[in-house]
GROMACS .gro file of N, CA and C in nm:
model
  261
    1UNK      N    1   2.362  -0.928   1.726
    1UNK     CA    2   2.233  -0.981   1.691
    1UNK      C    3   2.227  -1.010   1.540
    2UNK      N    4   2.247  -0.945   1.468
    2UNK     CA    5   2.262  -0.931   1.340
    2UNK      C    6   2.323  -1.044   1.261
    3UNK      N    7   2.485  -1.089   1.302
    3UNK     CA    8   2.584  -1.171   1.296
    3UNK      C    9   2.493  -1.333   1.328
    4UNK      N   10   2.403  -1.356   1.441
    4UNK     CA   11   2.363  -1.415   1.493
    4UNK      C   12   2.234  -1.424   1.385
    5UNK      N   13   2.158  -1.376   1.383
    5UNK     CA   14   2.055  -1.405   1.234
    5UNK      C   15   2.129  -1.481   1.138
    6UNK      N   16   2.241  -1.335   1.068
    6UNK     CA   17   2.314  -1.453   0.962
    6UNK      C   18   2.338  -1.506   0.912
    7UNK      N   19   2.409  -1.582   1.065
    7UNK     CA   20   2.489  -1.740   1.083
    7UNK      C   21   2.359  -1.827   1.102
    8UNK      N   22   2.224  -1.813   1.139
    8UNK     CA   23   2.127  -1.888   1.152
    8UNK      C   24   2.080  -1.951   1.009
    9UNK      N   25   2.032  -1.827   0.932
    9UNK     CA   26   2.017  -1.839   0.802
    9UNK      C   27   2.073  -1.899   0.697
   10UNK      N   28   2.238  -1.878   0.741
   10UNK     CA   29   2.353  -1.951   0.644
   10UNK      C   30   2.347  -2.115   0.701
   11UNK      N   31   2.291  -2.157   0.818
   11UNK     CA   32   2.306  -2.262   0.869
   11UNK      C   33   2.210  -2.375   0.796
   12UNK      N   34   2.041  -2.264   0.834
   12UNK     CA   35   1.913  -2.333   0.794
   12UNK      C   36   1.932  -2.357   0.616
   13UNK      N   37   2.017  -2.296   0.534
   13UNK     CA   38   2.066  -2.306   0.406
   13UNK      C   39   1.934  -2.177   0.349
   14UNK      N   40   1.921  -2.131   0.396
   14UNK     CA   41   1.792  -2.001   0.349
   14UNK      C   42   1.903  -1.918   0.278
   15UNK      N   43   2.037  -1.884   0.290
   15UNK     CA   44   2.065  -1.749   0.187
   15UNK      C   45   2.098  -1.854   0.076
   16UNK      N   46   2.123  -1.924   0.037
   16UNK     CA   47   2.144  -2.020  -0.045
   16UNK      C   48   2.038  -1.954  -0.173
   17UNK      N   49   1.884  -1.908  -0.090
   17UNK     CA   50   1.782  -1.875  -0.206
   17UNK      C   51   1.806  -1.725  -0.261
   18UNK      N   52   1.882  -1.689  -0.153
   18UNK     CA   53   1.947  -1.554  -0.240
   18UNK      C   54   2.083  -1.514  -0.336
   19UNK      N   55   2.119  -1.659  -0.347
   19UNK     CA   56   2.260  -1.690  -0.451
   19UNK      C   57   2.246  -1.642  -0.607
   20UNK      N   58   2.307  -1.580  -0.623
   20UNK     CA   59   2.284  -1.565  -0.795
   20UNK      C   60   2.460  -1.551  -0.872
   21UNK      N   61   2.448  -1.582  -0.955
   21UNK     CA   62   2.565  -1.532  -1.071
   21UNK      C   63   2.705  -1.606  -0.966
   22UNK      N   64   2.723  -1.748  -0.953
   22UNK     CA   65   2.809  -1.834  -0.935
   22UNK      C   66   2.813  -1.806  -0.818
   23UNK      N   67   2.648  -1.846  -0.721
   23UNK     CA   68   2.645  -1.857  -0.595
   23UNK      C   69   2.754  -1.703  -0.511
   24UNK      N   70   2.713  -1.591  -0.575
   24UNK     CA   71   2.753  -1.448  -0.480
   24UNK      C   72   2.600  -1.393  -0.438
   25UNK      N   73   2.615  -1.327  -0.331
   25UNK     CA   74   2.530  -1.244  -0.265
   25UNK      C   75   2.523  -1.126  -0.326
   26UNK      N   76   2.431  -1.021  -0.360
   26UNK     CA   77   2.407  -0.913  -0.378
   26UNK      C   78   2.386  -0.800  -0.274
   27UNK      N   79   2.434  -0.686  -0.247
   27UNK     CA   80   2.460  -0.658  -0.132
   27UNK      C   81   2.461  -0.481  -0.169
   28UNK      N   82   2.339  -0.437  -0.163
   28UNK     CA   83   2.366  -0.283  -0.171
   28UNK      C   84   2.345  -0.222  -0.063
   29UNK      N   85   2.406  -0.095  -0.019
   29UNK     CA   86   2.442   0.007   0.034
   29UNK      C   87   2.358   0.093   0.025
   30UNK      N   88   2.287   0.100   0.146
   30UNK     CA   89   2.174   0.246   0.151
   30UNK      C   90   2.231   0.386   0.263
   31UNK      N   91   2.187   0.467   0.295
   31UNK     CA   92   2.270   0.552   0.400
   31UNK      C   93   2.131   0.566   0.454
   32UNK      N   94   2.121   0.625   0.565
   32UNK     CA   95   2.004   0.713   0.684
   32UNK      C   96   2.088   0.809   0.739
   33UNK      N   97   1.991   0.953   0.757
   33UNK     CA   98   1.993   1.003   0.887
   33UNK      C   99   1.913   0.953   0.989
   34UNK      N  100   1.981   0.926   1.108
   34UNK     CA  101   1.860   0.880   1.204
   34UNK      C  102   1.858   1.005   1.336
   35UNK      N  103   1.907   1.138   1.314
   35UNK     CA  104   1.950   1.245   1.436
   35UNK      C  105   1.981   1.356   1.319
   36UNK      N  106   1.926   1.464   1.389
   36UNK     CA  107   1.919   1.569   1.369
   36UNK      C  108   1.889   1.718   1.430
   37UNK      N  109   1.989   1.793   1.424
   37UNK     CA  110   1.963   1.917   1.563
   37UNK      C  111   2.022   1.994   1.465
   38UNK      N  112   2.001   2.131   1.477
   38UNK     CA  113   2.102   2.259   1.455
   38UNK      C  114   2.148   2.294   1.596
   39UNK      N  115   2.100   2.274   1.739
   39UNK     CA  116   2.098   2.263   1.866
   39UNK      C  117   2.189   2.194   1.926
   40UNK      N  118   2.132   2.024   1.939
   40UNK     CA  119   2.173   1.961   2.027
   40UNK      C  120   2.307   1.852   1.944
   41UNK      N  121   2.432   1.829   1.993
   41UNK     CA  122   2.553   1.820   1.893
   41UNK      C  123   2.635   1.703   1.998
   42UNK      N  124   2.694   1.617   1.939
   42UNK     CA  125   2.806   1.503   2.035
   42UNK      C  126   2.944   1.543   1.984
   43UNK      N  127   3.055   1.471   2.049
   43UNK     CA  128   3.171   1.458   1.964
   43UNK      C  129   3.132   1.336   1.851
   44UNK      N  130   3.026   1.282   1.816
   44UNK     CA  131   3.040   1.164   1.705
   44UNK      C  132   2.965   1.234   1.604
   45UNK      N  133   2.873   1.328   1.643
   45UNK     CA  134   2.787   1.433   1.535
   45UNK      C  135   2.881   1.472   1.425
   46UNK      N  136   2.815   1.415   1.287
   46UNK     CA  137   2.898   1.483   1.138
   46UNK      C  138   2.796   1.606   1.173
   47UNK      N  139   2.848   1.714   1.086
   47UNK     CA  140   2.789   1.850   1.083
   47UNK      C  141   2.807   1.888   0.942
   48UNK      N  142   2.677   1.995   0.878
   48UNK     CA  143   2.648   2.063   0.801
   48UNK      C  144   2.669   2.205   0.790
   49UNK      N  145   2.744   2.283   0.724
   49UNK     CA  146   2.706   2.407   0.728
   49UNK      C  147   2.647   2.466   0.601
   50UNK      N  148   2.555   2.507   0.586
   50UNK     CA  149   2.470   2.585   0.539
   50UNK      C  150   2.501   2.710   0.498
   51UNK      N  151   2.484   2.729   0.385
   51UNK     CA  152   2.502   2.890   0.279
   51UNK      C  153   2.481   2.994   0.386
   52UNK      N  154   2.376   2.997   0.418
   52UNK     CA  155   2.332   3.078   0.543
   52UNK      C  156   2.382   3.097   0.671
   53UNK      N  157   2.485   2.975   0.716
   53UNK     CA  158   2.575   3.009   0.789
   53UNK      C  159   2.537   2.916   0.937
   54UNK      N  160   2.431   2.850   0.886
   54UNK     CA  161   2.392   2.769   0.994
   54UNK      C  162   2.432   2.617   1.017
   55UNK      N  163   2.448   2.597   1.106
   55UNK     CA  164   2.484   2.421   1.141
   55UNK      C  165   2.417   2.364   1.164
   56UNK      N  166   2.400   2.194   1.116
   56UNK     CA  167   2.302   2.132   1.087
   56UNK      C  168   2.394   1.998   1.164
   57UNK      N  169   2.363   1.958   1.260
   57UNK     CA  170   2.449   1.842   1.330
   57UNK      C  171   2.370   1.682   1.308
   58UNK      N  172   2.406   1.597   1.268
   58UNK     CA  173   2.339   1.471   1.248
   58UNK      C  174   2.436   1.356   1.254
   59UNK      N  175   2.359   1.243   1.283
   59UNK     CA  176   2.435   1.094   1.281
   59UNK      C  177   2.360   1.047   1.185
   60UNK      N  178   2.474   0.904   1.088
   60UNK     CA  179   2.427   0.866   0.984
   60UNK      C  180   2.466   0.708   0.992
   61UNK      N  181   2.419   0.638   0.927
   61UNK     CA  182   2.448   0.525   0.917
   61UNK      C  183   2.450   0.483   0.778
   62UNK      N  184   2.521   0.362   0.748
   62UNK     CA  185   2.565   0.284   0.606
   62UNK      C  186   2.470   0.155   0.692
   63UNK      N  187   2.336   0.124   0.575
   63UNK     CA  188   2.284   0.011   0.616
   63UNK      C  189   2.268  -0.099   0.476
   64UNK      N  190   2.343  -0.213   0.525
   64UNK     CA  191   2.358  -0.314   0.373
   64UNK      C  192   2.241  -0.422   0.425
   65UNK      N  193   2.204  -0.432   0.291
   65UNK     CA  194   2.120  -0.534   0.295
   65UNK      C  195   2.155  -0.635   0.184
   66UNK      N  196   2.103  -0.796   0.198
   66UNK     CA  197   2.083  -0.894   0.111
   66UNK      C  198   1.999  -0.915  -0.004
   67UNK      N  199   2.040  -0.912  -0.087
   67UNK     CA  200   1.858  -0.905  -0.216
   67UNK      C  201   1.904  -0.977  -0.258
   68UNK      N  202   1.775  -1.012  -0.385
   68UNK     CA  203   1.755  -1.133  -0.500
   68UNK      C  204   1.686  -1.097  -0.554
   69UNK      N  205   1.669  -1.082  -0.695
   69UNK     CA  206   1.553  -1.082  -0.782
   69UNK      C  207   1.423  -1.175  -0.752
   70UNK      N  208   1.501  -1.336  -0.713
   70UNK     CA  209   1.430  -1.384  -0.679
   70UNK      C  210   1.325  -1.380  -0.575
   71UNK      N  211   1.390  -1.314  -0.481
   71UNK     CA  212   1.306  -1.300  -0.345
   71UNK      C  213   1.217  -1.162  -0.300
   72UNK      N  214   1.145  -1.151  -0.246
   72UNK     CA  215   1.065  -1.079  -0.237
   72UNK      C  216   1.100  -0.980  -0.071
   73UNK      N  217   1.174  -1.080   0.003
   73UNK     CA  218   1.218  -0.998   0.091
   73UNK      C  219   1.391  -0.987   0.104
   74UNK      N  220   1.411  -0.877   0.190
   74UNK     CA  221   1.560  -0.802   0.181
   74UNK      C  222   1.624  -0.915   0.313
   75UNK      N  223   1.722  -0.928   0.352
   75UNK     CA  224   1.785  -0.948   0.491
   75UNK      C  225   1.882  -0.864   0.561
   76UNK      N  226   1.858  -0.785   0.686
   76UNK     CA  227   1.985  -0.666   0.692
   76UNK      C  228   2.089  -0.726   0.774
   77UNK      N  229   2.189  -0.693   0.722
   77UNK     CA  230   2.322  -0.676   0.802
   77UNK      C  231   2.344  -0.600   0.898
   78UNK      N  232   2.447  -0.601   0.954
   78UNK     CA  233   2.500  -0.477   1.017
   78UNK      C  234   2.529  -0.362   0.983
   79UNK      N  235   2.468  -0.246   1.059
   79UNK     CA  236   2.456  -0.130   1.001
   79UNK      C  237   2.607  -0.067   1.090
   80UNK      N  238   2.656   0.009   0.971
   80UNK     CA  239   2.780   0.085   1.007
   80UNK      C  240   2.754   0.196   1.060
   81UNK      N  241   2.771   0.230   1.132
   81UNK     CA  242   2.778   0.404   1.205
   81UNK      C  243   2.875   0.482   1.113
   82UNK      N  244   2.831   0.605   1.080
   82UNK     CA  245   2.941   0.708   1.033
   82UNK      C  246   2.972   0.806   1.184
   83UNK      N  247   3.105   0.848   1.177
   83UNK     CA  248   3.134   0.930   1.243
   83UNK      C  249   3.301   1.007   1.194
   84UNK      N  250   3.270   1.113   1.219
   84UNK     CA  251   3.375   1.197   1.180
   84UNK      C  252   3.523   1.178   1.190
   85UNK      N  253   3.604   1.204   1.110
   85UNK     CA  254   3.732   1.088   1.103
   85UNK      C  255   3.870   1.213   1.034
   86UNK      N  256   3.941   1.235   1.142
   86UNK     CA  257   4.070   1.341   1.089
   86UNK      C  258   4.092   1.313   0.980
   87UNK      N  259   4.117   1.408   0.920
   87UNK     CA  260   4.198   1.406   0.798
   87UNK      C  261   4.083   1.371   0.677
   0.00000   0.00000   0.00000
């Protein structure tokens, strides 16, 4: 869905108004928790442990968005899932 906005936007020439500094995009990186249990836990759950000895299980996401000084509104991308990764 996301990909599909976009490519709409890049089509209609609309990110064009979010071009700055030799026509590049600006593109920062926010994180969320969107889940949270000391309880209820997946195999994709990152986990917390706590001084106290307690576990704190949550899912997180990396969500980028489009800005401009110029513009007044953001456009989001695709949001990355975090999940726990050997090593």
């Amino acid at each position: 869905m996301f990909s599909d906005i976009y490519q709409l936007l890049k089509t209609r020439g609309i990110l064009t108004r979010y071009e700055v500094l030799d026509k590049q995009l600006l593109i920062p990186l926010d994180d969320t928790e969107y889940f949270s249990s000391q309880n209820i836990h997946c195999e994709q759950c990152s986990h917390r442990t706590h001084k106290n000895g307690t576990v704190t299980y949550f899912h997180s996401a990396i969500l980028p968005v489009i800005v401009s000084p110029q513009q007044k509104a953001v456009i989001s991308l695709d949001p990355e899932f975090i999940t726990p990764q050997d090593g």
